XYZ file of C-alpha atoms in Angstrom:
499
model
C 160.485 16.904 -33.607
C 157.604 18.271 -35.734
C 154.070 17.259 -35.891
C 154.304 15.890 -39.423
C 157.289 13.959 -38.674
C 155.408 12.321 -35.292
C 152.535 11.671 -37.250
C 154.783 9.655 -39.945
C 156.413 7.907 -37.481
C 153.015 7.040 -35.801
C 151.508 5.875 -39.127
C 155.467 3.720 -39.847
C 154.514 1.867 -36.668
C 151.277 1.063 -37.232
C 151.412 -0.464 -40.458
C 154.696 -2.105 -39.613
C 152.498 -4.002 -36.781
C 149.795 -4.497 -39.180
C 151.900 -6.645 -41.491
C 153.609 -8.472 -38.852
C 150.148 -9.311 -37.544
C 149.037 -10.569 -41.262
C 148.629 -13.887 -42.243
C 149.966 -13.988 -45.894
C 148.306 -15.953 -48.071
C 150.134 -19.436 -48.190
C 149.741 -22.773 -50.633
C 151.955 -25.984 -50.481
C 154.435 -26.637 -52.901
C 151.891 -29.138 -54.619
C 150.252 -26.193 -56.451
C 151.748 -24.302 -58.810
C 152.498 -23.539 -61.938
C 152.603 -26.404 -64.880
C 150.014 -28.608 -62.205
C 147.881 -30.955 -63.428
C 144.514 -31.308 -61.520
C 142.577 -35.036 -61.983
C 139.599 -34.393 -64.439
C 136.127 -36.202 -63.392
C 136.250 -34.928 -60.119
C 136.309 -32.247 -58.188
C 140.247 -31.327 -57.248
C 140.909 -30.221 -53.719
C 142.870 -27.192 -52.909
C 144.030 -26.153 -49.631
C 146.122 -23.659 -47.313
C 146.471 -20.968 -44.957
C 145.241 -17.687 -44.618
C 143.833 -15.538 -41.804
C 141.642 -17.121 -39.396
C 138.249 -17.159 -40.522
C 139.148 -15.306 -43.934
C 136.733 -15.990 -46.666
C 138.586 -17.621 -49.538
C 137.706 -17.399 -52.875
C 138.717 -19.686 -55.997
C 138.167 -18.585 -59.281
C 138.722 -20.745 -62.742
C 137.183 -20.410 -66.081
C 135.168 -17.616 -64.462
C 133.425 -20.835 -62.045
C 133.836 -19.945 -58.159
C 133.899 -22.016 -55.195
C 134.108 -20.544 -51.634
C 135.122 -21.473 -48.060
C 136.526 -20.187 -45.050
C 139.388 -20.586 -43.020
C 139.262 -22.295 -39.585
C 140.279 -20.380 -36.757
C 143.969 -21.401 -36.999
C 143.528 -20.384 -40.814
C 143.344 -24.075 -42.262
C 141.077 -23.501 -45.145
C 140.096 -26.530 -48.067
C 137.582 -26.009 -51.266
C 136.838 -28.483 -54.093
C 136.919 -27.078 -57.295
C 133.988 -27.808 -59.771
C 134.734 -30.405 -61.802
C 136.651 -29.314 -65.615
C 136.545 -31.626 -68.936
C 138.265 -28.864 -70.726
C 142.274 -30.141 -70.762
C 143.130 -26.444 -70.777
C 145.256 -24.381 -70.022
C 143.393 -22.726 -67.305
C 144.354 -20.307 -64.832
C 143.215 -20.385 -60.926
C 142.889 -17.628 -58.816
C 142.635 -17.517 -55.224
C 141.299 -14.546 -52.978
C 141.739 -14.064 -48.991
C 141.222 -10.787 -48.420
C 143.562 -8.438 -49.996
C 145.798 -10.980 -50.481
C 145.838 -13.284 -53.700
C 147.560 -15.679 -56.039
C 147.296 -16.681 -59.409
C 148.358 -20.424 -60.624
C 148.612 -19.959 -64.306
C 149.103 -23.179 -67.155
C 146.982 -25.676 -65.648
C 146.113 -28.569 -67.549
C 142.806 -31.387 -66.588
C 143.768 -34.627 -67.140
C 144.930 -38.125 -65.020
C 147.278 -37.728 -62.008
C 149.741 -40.910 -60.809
C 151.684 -40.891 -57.483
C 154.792 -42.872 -58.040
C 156.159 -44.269 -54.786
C 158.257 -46.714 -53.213
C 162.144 -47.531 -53.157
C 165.127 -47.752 -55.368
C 163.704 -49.052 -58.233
C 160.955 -46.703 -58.107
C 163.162 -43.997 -57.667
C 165.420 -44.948 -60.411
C 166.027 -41.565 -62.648
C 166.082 -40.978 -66.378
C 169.665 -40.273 -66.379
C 170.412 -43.908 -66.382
C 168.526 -44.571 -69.636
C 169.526 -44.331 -73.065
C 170.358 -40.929 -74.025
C 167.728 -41.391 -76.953
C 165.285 -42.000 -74.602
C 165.744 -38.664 -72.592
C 166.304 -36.690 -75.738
C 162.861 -37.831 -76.758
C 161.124 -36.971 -73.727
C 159.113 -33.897 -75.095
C 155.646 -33.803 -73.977
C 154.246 -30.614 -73.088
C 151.239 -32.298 -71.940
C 153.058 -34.924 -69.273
C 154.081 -32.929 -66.170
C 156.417 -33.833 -63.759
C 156.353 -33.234 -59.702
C 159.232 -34.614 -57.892
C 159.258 -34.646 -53.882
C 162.597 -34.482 -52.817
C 163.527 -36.535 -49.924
C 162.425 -35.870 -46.415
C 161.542 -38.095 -43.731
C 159.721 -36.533 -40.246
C 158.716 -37.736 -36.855
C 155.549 -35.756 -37.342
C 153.439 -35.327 -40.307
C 154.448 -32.572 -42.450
C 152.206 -29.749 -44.185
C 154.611 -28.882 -47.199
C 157.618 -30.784 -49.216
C 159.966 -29.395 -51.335
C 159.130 -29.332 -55.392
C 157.756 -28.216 -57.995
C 155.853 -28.596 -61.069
C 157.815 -29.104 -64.522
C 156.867 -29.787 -67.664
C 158.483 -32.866 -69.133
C 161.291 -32.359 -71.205
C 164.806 -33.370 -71.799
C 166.360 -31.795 -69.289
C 163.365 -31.847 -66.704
C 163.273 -35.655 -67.302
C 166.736 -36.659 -66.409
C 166.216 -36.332 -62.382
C 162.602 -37.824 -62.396
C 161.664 -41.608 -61.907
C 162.353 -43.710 -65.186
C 159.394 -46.335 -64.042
C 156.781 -43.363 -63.498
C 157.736 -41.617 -66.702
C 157.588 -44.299 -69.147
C 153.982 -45.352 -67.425
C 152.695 -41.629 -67.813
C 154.553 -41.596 -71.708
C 152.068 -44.598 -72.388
C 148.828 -43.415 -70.406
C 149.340 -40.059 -72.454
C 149.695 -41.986 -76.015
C 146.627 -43.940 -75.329
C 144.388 -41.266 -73.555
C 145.510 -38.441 -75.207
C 145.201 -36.803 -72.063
C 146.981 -34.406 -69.492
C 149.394 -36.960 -67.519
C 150.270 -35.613 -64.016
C 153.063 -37.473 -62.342
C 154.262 -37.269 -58.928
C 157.192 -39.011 -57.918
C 157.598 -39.725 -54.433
C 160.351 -42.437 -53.636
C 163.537 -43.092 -51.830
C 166.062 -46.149 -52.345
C 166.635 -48.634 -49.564
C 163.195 -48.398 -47.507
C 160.950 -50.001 -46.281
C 157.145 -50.453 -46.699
C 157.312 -49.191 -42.591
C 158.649 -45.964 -42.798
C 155.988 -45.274 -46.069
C 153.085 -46.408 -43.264
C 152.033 -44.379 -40.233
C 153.083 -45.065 -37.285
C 149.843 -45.414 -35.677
C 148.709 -47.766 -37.847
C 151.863 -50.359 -36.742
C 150.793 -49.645 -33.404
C 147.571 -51.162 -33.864
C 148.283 -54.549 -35.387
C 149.899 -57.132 -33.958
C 151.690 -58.878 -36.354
C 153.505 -55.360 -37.398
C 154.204 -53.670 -33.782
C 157.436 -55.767 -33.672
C 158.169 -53.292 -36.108
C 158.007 -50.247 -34.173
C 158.846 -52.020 -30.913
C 162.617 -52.843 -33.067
C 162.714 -49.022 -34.306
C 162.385 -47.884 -30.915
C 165.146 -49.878 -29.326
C 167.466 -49.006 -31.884
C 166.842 -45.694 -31.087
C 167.007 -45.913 -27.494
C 170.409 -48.088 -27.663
C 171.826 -44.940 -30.181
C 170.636 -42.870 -27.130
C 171.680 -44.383 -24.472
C 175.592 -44.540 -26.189
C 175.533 -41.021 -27.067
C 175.035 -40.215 -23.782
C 177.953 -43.051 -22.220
C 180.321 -41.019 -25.387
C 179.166 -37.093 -23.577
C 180.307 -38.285 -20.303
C 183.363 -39.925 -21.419
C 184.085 -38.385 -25.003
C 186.603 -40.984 -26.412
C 186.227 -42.843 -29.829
C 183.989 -41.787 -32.485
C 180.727 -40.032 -31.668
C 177.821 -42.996 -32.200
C 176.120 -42.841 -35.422
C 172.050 -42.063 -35.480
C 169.975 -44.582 -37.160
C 169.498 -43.412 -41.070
C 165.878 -41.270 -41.120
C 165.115 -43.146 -44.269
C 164.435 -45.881 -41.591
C 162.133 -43.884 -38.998
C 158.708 -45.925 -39.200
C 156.460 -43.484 -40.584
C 159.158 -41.075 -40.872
C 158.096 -41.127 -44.979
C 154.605 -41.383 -44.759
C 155.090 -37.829 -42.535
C 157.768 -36.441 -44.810
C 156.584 -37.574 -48.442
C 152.901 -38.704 -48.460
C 151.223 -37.002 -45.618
C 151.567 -33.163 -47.395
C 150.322 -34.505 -51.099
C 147.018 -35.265 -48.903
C 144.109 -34.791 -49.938
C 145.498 -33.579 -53.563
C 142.801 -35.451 -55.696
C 144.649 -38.175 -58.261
C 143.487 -40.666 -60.115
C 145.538 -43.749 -58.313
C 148.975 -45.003 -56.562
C 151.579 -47.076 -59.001
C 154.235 -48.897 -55.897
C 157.410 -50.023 -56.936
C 158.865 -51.544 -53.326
C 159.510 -54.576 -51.441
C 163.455 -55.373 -51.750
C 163.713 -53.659 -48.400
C 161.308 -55.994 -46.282
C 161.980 -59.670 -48.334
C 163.791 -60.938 -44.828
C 159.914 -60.409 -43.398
C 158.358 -61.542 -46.843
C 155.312 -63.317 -44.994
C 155.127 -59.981 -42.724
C 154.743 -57.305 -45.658
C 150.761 -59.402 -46.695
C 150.105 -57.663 -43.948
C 152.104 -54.510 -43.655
C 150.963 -53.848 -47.698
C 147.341 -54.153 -46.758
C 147.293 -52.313 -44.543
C 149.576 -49.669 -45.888
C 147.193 -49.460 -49.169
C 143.950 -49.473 -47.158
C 145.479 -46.203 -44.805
C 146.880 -44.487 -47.680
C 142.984 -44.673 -49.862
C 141.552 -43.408 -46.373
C 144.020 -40.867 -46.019
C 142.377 -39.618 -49.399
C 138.702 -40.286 -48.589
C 138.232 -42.908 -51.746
C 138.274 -46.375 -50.914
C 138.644 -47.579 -54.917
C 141.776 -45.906 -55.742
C 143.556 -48.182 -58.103
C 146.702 -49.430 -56.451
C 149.264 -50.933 -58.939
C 152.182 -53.051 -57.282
C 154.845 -54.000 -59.185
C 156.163 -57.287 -58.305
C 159.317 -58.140 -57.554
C 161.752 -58.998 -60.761
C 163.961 -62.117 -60.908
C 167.082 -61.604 -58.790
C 170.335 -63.860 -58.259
C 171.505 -66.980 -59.706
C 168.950 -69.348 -61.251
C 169.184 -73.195 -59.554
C 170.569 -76.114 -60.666
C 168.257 -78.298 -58.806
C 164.338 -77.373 -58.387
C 164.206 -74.619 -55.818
C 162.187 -75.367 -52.623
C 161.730 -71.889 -50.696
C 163.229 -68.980 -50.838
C 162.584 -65.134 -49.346
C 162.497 -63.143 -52.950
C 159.445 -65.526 -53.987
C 158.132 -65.280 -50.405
C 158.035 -61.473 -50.964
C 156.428 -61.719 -54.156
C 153.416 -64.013 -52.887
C 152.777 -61.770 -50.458
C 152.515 -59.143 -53.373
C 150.058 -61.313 -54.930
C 148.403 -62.376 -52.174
C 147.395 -58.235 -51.652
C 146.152 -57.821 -55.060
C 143.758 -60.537 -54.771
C 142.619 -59.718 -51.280
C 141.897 -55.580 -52.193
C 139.770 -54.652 -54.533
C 140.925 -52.010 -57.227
C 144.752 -53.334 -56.924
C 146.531 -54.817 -59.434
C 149.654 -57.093 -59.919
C 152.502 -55.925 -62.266
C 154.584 -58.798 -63.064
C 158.312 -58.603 -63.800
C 160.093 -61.843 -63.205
C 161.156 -61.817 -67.250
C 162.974 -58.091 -66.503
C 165.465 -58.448 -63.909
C 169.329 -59.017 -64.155
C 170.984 -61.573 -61.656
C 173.563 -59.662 -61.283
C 171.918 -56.515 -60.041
C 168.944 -55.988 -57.776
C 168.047 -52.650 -60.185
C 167.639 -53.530 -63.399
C 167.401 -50.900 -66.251
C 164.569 -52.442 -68.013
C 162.224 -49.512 -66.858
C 160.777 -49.145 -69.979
C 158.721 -52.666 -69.896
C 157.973 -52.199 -65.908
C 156.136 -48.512 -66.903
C 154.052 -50.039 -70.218
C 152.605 -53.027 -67.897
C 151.752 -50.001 -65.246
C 150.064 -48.864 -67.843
C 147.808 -51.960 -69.402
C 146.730 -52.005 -65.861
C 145.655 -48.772 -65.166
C 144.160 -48.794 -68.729
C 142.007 -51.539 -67.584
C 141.546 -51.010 -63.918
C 140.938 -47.001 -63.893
C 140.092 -46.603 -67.568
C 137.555 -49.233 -68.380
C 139.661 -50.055 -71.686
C 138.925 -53.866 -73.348
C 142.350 -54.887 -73.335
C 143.971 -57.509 -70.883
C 146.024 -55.197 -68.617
C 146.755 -58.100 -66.150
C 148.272 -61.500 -66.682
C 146.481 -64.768 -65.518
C 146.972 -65.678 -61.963
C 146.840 -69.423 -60.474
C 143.203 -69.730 -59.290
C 142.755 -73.225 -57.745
C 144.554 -76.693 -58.150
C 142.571 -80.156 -58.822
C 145.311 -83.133 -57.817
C 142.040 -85.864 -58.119
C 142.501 -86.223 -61.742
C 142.417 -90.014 -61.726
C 146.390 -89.894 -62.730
C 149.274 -88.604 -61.168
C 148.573 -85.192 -63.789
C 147.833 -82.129 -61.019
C 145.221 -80.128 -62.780
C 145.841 -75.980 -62.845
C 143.235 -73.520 -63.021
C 144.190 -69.758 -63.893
C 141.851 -66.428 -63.771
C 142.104 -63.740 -66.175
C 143.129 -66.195 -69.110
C 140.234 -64.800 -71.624
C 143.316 -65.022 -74.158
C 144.421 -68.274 -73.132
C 147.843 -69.661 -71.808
C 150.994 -70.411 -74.108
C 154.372 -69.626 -73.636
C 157.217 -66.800 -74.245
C 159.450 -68.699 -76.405
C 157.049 -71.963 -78.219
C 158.490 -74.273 -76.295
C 156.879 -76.535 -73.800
C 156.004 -75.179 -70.641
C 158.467 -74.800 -68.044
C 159.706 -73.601 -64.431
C 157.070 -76.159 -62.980
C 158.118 -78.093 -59.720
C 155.866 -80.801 -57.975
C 155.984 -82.925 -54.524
C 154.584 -85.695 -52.914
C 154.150 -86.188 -48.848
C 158.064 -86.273 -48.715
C 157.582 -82.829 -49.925
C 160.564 -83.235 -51.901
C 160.463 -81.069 -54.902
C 161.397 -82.649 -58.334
C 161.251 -80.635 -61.894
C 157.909 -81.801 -63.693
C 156.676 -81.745 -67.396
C 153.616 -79.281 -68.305
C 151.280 -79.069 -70.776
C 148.320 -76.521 -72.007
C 144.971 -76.738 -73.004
C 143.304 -73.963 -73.023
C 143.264 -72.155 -69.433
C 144.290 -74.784 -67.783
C 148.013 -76.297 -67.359
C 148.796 -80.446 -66.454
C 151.457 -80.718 -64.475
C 153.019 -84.577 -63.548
C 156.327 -86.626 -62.634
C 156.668 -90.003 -63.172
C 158.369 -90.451 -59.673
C 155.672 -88.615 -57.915
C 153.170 -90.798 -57.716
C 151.142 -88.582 -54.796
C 151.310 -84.786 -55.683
C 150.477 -82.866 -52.955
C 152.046 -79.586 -54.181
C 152.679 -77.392 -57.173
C 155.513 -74.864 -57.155
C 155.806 -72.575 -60.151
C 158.606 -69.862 -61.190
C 159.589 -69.735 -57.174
C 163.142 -68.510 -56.889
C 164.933 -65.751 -56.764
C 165.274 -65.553 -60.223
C 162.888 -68.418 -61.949
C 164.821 -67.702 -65.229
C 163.715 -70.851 -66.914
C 160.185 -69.720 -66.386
C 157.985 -69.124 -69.511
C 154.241 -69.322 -69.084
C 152.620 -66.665 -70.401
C 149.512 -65.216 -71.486
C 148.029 -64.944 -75.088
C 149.035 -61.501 -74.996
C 152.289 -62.007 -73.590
C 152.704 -60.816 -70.042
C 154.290 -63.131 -67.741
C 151.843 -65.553 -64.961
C 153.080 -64.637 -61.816
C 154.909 -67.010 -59.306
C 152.287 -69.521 -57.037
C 152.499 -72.152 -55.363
C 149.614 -74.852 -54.085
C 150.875 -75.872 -50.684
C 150.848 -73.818 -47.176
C 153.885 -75.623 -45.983
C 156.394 -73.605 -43.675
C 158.122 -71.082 -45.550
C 161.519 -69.401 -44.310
C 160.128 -65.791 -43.358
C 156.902 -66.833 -41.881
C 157.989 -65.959 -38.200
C 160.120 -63.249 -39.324
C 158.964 -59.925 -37.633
């Protein structure tokens, strides 16, 4: 063998080594072409490269700099852009590099939550698809994936919203993002991140069930499920007869979402959360004040902002209405507790729905409605717009009127109180100490609603719209949206030592 030839070999080798010993370059899946990144502030960016590499990111000819840890972790904040674009981002490590191209500045939304959340275009009018041709809306869908561990990537992509790019994405996110772009005339960045038939648990670290005690009954159930799947599998290996045990479904592993879904959009800078979820956890209605809370507050520190908006959507009107005035039940249970979160955090807001739902089916169509009152509220909550994105709320109850009339206070009634159809106020119940509920009369004046029985000659509660599906409900605000189920009394409800 010649020189020349040992020297090529020699010089095959080395550089063969070289590149095996070379960290490429590497982004997640969250940036990429199409992106959107949140104007007013300055959007994170993040990967891998070599340890200790110097990274440089370049856009509109402004550079920031930073360098990668020694495992080759690296994060930079962008200066902050007004110009919508389109821009193009560069990033240098070394000799390696990458160009992002079609970037657009505007507001980005992540979309979570369960079925109804996750409920896709396709099932929509065909019109409605066929219109869906904004070049300035751009969709990001995370496809399902749950994980023991947090994850560092998911799987998707960028798209821009069109037709055909529409059909597969969340009908609830895109008609909210359709509106925000119509009245900000903005980039709208959407990223939908939701799975049908899960809980609020498997959305919330694990470590945070751990440390309260009214939600490690939660993880302390997931656990023995797990161990009694284990524990069969291996009675079935020693004696193989019958079918092999079935695993519980990973769209139940507590935190197994948060790991899969949420964890790898972290830190990616957005503008707020819209959460369409609760079906899942209405057997532990009184539970999920808790589990929401403190699902919201991990989630904003996850992302380092404390005042991230926070829309919930509240649960719509399910079942068969009641013949008799309801009492208790688990669906309104669920939705206090829904309340009872936006009026405990600051910066989250209550999307009602009870005037949307079908009895008949626990995911109702009506998508369209859900994503325009996302929208009033984010409007008024993250925009600063004057418009009433929120409907009144019950804000205290006076029952020493001097009659048997129980006096109603609401908050957030600037436009006043009336109802959906002109007719006179109903879906009111009222008790006395029996706390036996009988259907009472209503009237307005103003902010403020009267509420009496002739038989109940001692209120001592007010129950209004609380059922499943409080039909027959029509209180309203001036400008329309629907007062959200309340009641007045603390008596014992059906879930509240559900756990």
């Amino acid at each position: 063998m010649s020189r020349i030839t040992n020297t090529l070999i020699a010089l095959l080798i080395t550089t063969v080594c070289t590149t095996a010993a070379h960290a490429e370059l590497w982004l997640p899946a969250i940036f990429g072409d199409h992106m959107v990144l949140q104007a007013d502030k300055q959007p994170a960016i993040w990967g891998k490269a070599n340890p200790n590499q110097t990274i440089t990111l370049t856009i509109d000819n402004q550079r920031a700099t930073t360098t990668a840890d020694a495992e080759g972790h690296w994060l930079a904040h962008l200066p902050r852009l007004a110009d919508p674009g389109p821009h193009t981002l560069r990033i240098d490590a070394g000799p390696d590099w990458k160009v992002i191209d079609d970037i657009l500045i505007g507001e980005v939304w992540v979309c979570s939550g369960q079925s109804n959340m996750d409920m896709r275009m396709y099932k929509m009018d065909q019109a409605e698809i066929d219109a869906a041709d904004h070049p300035k809306i751009r969709l990001f869908r995370v496809e399902r994936s749950s994980s023991e561990t947090p994850l560092d990537d998911v799987e998707g992509q960028w798209e821009l919203c069109t037709p055909r790019n529409v059909r597969d994405f969340s009908a609830a996110a895109y008609y909210m993002g359709r509106e925000l772009q119509q009245h900000l005339d903005q980039p709208i960045g959407l990223i939908h991140t939701a799975w049908g038939g899960t809980g609020a648990e498997v959305w919330t670290r694990r470590e945070v069930l751990e440390a309260n005690p009214i939600l490690q009954p939660v993880v302390r159930r997931h656990d023995r499920n797990w161990q009694t799947y284990n524990d069969a599998l291996a009675a079935w290996k020693d004696n193989p007869t019958g079918s092999e045990p079935t695993p519980p479904e990973d769209r139940r592993t507590v935190g197994g979402l948060y790991n899969g879904m949420i964890h790898p959009l972290v830190p990616y800078t957005i503008r707020g959360f819209a959460w369409y979820q609760g079906e899942s956890n209405v057997w532990r209605s009184r539970q999920y004040y808790t589990l929401l809370s403190e699902m919201i507050i991990d989630w904003r520190t996850q992302w380092g902002d404390m005042t991230l908006p926070f829309g919930i959507v509240q649960l719509p009107n399910y079942s068969d209405a009641p013949r008799v005035p309801p009492a208790t039940g688990s669906f309104e249970e669920l939705r206090e507790s829904q309340l009872r979160v936006s009026q405990s955090l600051p910066n989250t807001g209550l999307i009602v729905t009870i005037d949307v739902g079908k009895p008949t089916d626990i995911h109702p169509l009506d998508k369209h409605t859900v994503g325009k009152r996302l929208a009033l509220w984010a409007l008024e909550a993250a925009y600063n717009h004057d418009i009433n994105g929120q409907a009144p709320h019950f804000w205290e109850v006076n029952f020493d009127t001097g009659s048997n009339e129980v006096e109603l206070k609401f908050a957030n009634a600037a436009a006043g109180l009336t109802t959906s159809d002109g007719g006179p106020p109903r879906g009111f119940v009222i008790a006395g100490p029996d706390m036996r509920f009988r259907w009472a009369q209503a009237r307005i004046e103003g902010d403020t609603v009267y509420v009496s029985e002739a038989k109940v000659t001692d209120p001592r509660a007010v129950r209004y719209a609380w059922d499943d599906n409080p039909s027959w409900a029509n209180l309203v605000s001036g400008d329309g949206l629907p007062v959200s189920p309340f009641r007045t009394d603390k008596w014992p409800g059906i879930t509240d030592n559900a756990r």
